[in-house]
């Protein structure tokens, strides 16, 4: 009788002890409003993170904002990677065990592979070189015209931030710094990525992406 008791105890100890929540969900299901509350919680999450970033001070704020900045950069990279195009690639025939006969040697199987659209965009930019337009020289503007001083802090004594008041160019790889540490604020309404360019010889205007500003 003692031997039987010991065996039962040993088997009970080997069983996982931490799956009681999954077991309860399998037996009884979830709350009826579980999906709705989950959706609302996820919707509130960005607001909660923003509030947390505003309230944090000192080294904790720096660590938290650095983490959020790296997350944003990673997310942008992921989105870029998902902008993919399908293309055909040649591959060797691996189906046949003894290789292909002579009359099939020239035949090559084609497989579909994905290539990032960046290469396609780069080729387009290279082709666009022949459509270069002579741009007129633009007169330089003073800082007082371009920037507006933004006063911050509880007593509005700090004046190190600047608001851009003219049209500005922001590239694809641009990621904003946390609002607390952002020195130059570029309003969304003044950010431009494309421009209407009129070609003098062709007498036509094109809506082209801006590559860079010198």
Short mmCIF file of C-alpha atoms in Angstrom, two decimals:
data_model
loop_
_atom_site.label_atom_id
_atom_site.label_comp_id
_atom_site.label_asym_id
_atom_site.label_seq_id
_atom_site.Cartn_x
_atom_site.Cartn_y
_atom_site.Cartn_z
CA UNK A 1 0.00 0.00 0.00
CA UNK A 2 2.88 2.33 0.82
CA UNK A 3 4.51 1.74 -2.56
CA UNK A 4 1.29 2.70 -4.38
CA UNK A 5 1.02 5.96 -2.40
CA UNK A 6 4.60 6.95 -3.22
CA UNK A 7 4.07 6.32 -6.95
CA UNK A 8 0.91 8.45 -7.01
CA UNK A 9 2.69 11.30 -5.22
CA UNK A 10 5.60 11.23 -7.66
CA UNK A 11 3.33 11.40 -10.71
CA UNK A 12 1.38 14.30 -9.16
CA UNK A 13 4.63 16.25 -8.59
CA UNK A 14 5.71 15.80 -12.23
CA UNK A 15 2.49 17.42 -13.53
CA UNK A 16 2.85 21.09 -14.54
CA UNK A 17 1.44 23.34 -11.83
CA UNK A 18 1.10 26.57 -13.80
CA UNK A 19 -1.52 25.78 -16.44
CA UNK A 20 -4.58 26.27 -14.26
CA UNK A 21 -5.57 29.50 -16.09
CA UNK A 22 -5.51 27.83 -19.55
CA UNK A 23 -7.40 24.88 -18.09
CA UNK A 24 -10.09 27.18 -16.67
CA UNK A 25 -10.45 28.96 -20.07
CA UNK A 26 -10.80 25.59 -21.84
CA UNK A 27 -13.46 24.40 -19.40
CA UNK A 28 -15.52 27.54 -18.86
CA UNK A 29 -14.52 29.93 -21.66
CA UNK A 30 -13.86 33.65 -21.30
CA UNK A 31 -16.04 36.52 -20.11
CA UNK A 32 -18.62 37.67 -22.65
CA UNK A 33 -17.09 41.16 -22.87
CA UNK A 34 -13.48 39.92 -23.05
CA UNK A 35 -12.90 40.84 -26.73
CA UNK A 36 -14.47 44.29 -26.27
CA UNK A 37 -12.42 45.15 -23.18
CA UNK A 38 -9.25 43.86 -24.88
CA UNK A 39 -9.89 46.07 -27.92
CA UNK A 40 -10.52 49.11 -25.70
CA UNK A 41 -7.40 48.41 -23.62
CA UNK A 42 -5.27 48.24 -26.78
CA UNK A 43 -6.87 51.47 -28.02
CA UNK A 44 -6.01 53.23 -24.76
CA UNK A 45 -2.44 51.95 -24.71
CA UNK A 46 -0.84 54.70 -26.89
CA UNK A 47 -2.52 57.39 -24.76
CA UNK A 48 -1.31 55.74 -21.55
CA UNK A 49 2.24 55.55 -22.96
CA UNK A 50 2.13 59.23 -23.95
CA UNK A 51 0.89 60.21 -20.46
CA UNK A 52 3.65 58.15 -18.90
CA UNK A 53 6.26 59.84 -21.12
CA UNK A 54 4.98 63.27 -20.04
CA UNK A 55 4.98 62.46 -16.32
CA UNK A 56 8.36 60.74 -16.08
CA UNK A 57 11.33 62.87 -15.00
CA UNK A 58 15.11 62.55 -15.03
CA UNK A 59 16.94 59.36 -15.96
CA UNK A 60 13.73 57.30 -16.08
CA UNK A 61 12.32 59.64 -18.73
CA UNK A 62 15.51 59.35 -20.80
CA UNK A 63 15.51 55.53 -20.63
CA UNK A 64 11.78 55.31 -21.44
CA UNK A 65 11.97 57.75 -24.37
CA UNK A 66 15.05 56.03 -25.79
CA UNK A 67 13.17 52.73 -25.70
CA UNK A 68 10.11 54.26 -27.45
CA UNK A 69 12.34 55.89 -30.07
CA UNK A 70 14.04 52.57 -30.89
CA UNK A 71 10.60 50.89 -31.12
CA UNK A 72 9.43 53.52 -33.63
CA UNK A 73 12.57 53.07 -35.75
CA UNK A 74 12.13 49.28 -35.70
CA UNK A 75 8.47 49.63 -36.70
CA UNK A 76 9.40 51.86 -39.65
CA UNK A 77 11.99 49.32 -40.78
CA UNK A 78 9.41 46.52 -40.56
CA UNK A 79 6.89 48.52 -42.59
CA UNK A 80 9.56 49.17 -45.23
CA UNK A 81 10.40 45.46 -45.41
CA UNK A 82 6.73 44.64 -46.01
CA UNK A 83 6.62 46.93 -49.05
CA UNK A 84 7.76 44.15 -51.32
CA UNK A 85 7.42 43.28 -54.98
CA UNK A 86 7.19 39.79 -56.48
CA UNK A 87 9.78 38.88 -59.09
CA UNK A 88 10.91 35.74 -60.90
CA UNK A 89 14.18 33.98 -60.12
CA UNK A 90 15.92 31.11 -61.84
CA UNK A 91 16.57 27.95 -59.88
CA UNK A 92 18.14 24.59 -60.57
CA UNK A 93 15.94 21.54 -61.02
CA UNK A 94 16.18 19.46 -57.86
CA UNK A 95 13.25 17.16 -58.59
CA UNK A 96 15.07 14.64 -60.75
CA UNK A 97 17.35 12.22 -58.92
CA UNK A 98 19.88 11.61 -61.72
CA UNK A 99 19.86 15.10 -63.24
CA UNK A 100 18.11 16.33 -66.36
CA UNK A 101 18.51 14.70 -69.80
CA UNK A 102 20.42 16.64 -72.49
CA UNK A 103 17.29 18.00 -74.21
CA UNK A 104 16.09 19.54 -70.92
CA UNK A 105 19.39 21.09 -69.80
CA UNK A 106 18.54 24.51 -71.22
CA UNK A 107 15.22 24.59 -69.40
CA UNK A 108 15.34 26.42 -66.10
CA UNK A 109 12.63 26.40 -63.49
CA UNK A 110 11.50 29.78 -62.28
CA UNK A 111 10.52 30.50 -58.72
CA UNK A 112 8.85 33.57 -57.32
CA UNK A 113 10.95 35.55 -54.90
CA UNK A 114 10.35 38.81 -53.13
CA UNK A 115 12.61 41.79 -53.59
CA UNK A 116 12.35 44.96 -51.55
CA UNK A 117 10.85 47.85 -53.44
CA UNK A 118 13.80 50.05 -52.47
CA UNK A 119 15.87 48.68 -55.37
CA UNK A 120 13.04 49.45 -57.81
CA UNK A 121 12.75 52.97 -56.40
CA UNK A 122 16.51 53.43 -56.72
CA UNK A 123 16.43 52.40 -60.39
CA UNK A 124 13.60 54.86 -60.99
CA UNK A 125 15.67 57.63 -59.41
CA UNK A 126 18.63 56.75 -61.66
CA UNK A 127 16.41 56.84 -64.76
CA UNK A 128 14.98 60.18 -63.64
CA UNK A 129 18.48 61.72 -63.94
CA UNK A 130 17.90 62.66 -67.60
CA UNK A 131 14.85 64.73 -66.68
CA UNK A 132 16.82 67.11 -64.43
CA UNK A 133 15.44 70.63 -64.39
CA UNK A 134 17.62 73.75 -63.97
CA UNK A 135 16.43 75.21 -60.66
CA UNK A 136 16.54 78.96 -60.02
CA UNK A 137 18.74 80.19 -57.18
CA UNK A 138 16.73 80.82 -54.02
CA UNK A 139 17.53 83.72 -51.72
CA UNK A 140 18.54 82.68 -48.20
CA UNK A 141 16.17 83.47 -45.33
CA UNK A 142 16.96 84.62 -41.82
CA UNK A 143 16.30 82.45 -38.77
CA UNK A 144 13.72 84.94 -37.51
CA UNK A 145 11.61 84.34 -40.66
CA UNK A 146 11.94 80.55 -40.65
CA UNK A 147 11.69 79.74 -36.93
CA UNK A 148 9.32 80.84 -34.20
CA UNK A 149 10.50 80.60 -30.58
CA UNK A 150 8.40 78.17 -28.52
CA UNK A 151 8.49 78.80 -24.77
CA UNK A 152 8.20 75.71 -22.57
CA UNK A 153 8.25 74.79 -18.91
CA UNK A 154 5.82 75.53 -16.10
CA UNK A 155 6.68 79.24 -16.02
CA UNK A 156 7.40 79.48 -19.79
CA UNK A 157 10.98 80.58 -19.12
CA UNK A 158 12.74 78.01 -21.31
CA UNK A 159 13.12 79.15 -24.93
CA UNK A 160 15.29 76.50 -26.62
CA UNK A 161 12.58 75.02 -28.86
CA UNK A 162 11.86 76.31 -32.36
CA UNK A 163 8.74 75.94 -34.52
CA UNK A 164 9.31 75.81 -38.29
CA UNK A 165 7.00 78.33 -39.98
CA UNK A 166 7.93 77.68 -43.65
CA UNK A 167 7.57 74.65 -45.93
CA UNK A 168 9.96 71.89 -44.85
CA UNK A 169 11.19 68.58 -46.32
CA UNK A 170 11.27 65.40 -44.27
CA UNK A 171 12.78 62.21 -45.74
CA UNK A 172 11.43 58.66 -45.53
CA UNK A 173 13.90 57.61 -42.85
CA UNK A 174 12.89 60.46 -40.50
CA UNK A 175 11.73 59.47 -37.01
CA UNK A 176 10.59 62.11 -34.56
CA UNK A 177 12.32 62.45 -31.23
CA UNK A 178 10.11 62.34 -28.11
CA UNK A 179 8.13 65.59 -27.84
CA UNK A 180 9.96 66.55 -24.67
CA UNK A 181 13.41 66.51 -26.35
CA UNK A 182 12.41 67.75 -29.83
CA UNK A 183 14.27 71.00 -30.55
CA UNK A 184 12.89 71.76 -34.03
CA UNK A 185 9.14 71.16 -34.35
CA UNK A 186 8.05 70.56 -37.96
CA UNK A 187 4.23 70.83 -38.30
CA UNK A 188 2.60 68.05 -40.34
CA UNK A 189 0.85 70.61 -42.57
CA UNK A 190 4.20 72.07 -43.66
CA UNK A 191 5.99 68.77 -44.37
CA UNK A 192 6.37 68.07 -48.08
CA UNK A 193 7.71 64.92 -49.76
CA UNK A 194 6.61 65.62 -53.35
CA UNK A 195 6.69 68.69 -55.57
CA UNK A 196 5.20 69.84 -58.88
CA UNK A 197 8.11 70.37 -61.30
CA UNK A 198 7.62 72.02 -64.70
CA UNK A 199 10.03 70.99 -67.45
CA UNK A 200 10.92 73.93 -69.74
CA UNK A 201 11.60 71.82 -72.87
CA UNK A 202 8.76 69.31 -72.56
CA UNK A 203 6.30 72.04 -71.45
CA UNK A 204 4.81 69.61 -68.94
CA UNK A 205 4.65 69.44 -65.17
CA UNK A 206 5.38 66.32 -63.10
CA UNK A 207 4.45 65.49 -59.51
CA UNK A 208 7.78 64.01 -58.37
CA UNK A 209 9.16 62.86 -54.99
CA UNK A 210 11.79 65.15 -53.47
CA UNK A 211 15.11 63.31 -53.09
CA UNK A 212 16.90 65.88 -50.96
CA UNK A 213 17.30 69.57 -50.19
CA UNK A 214 20.69 71.32 -50.38
#
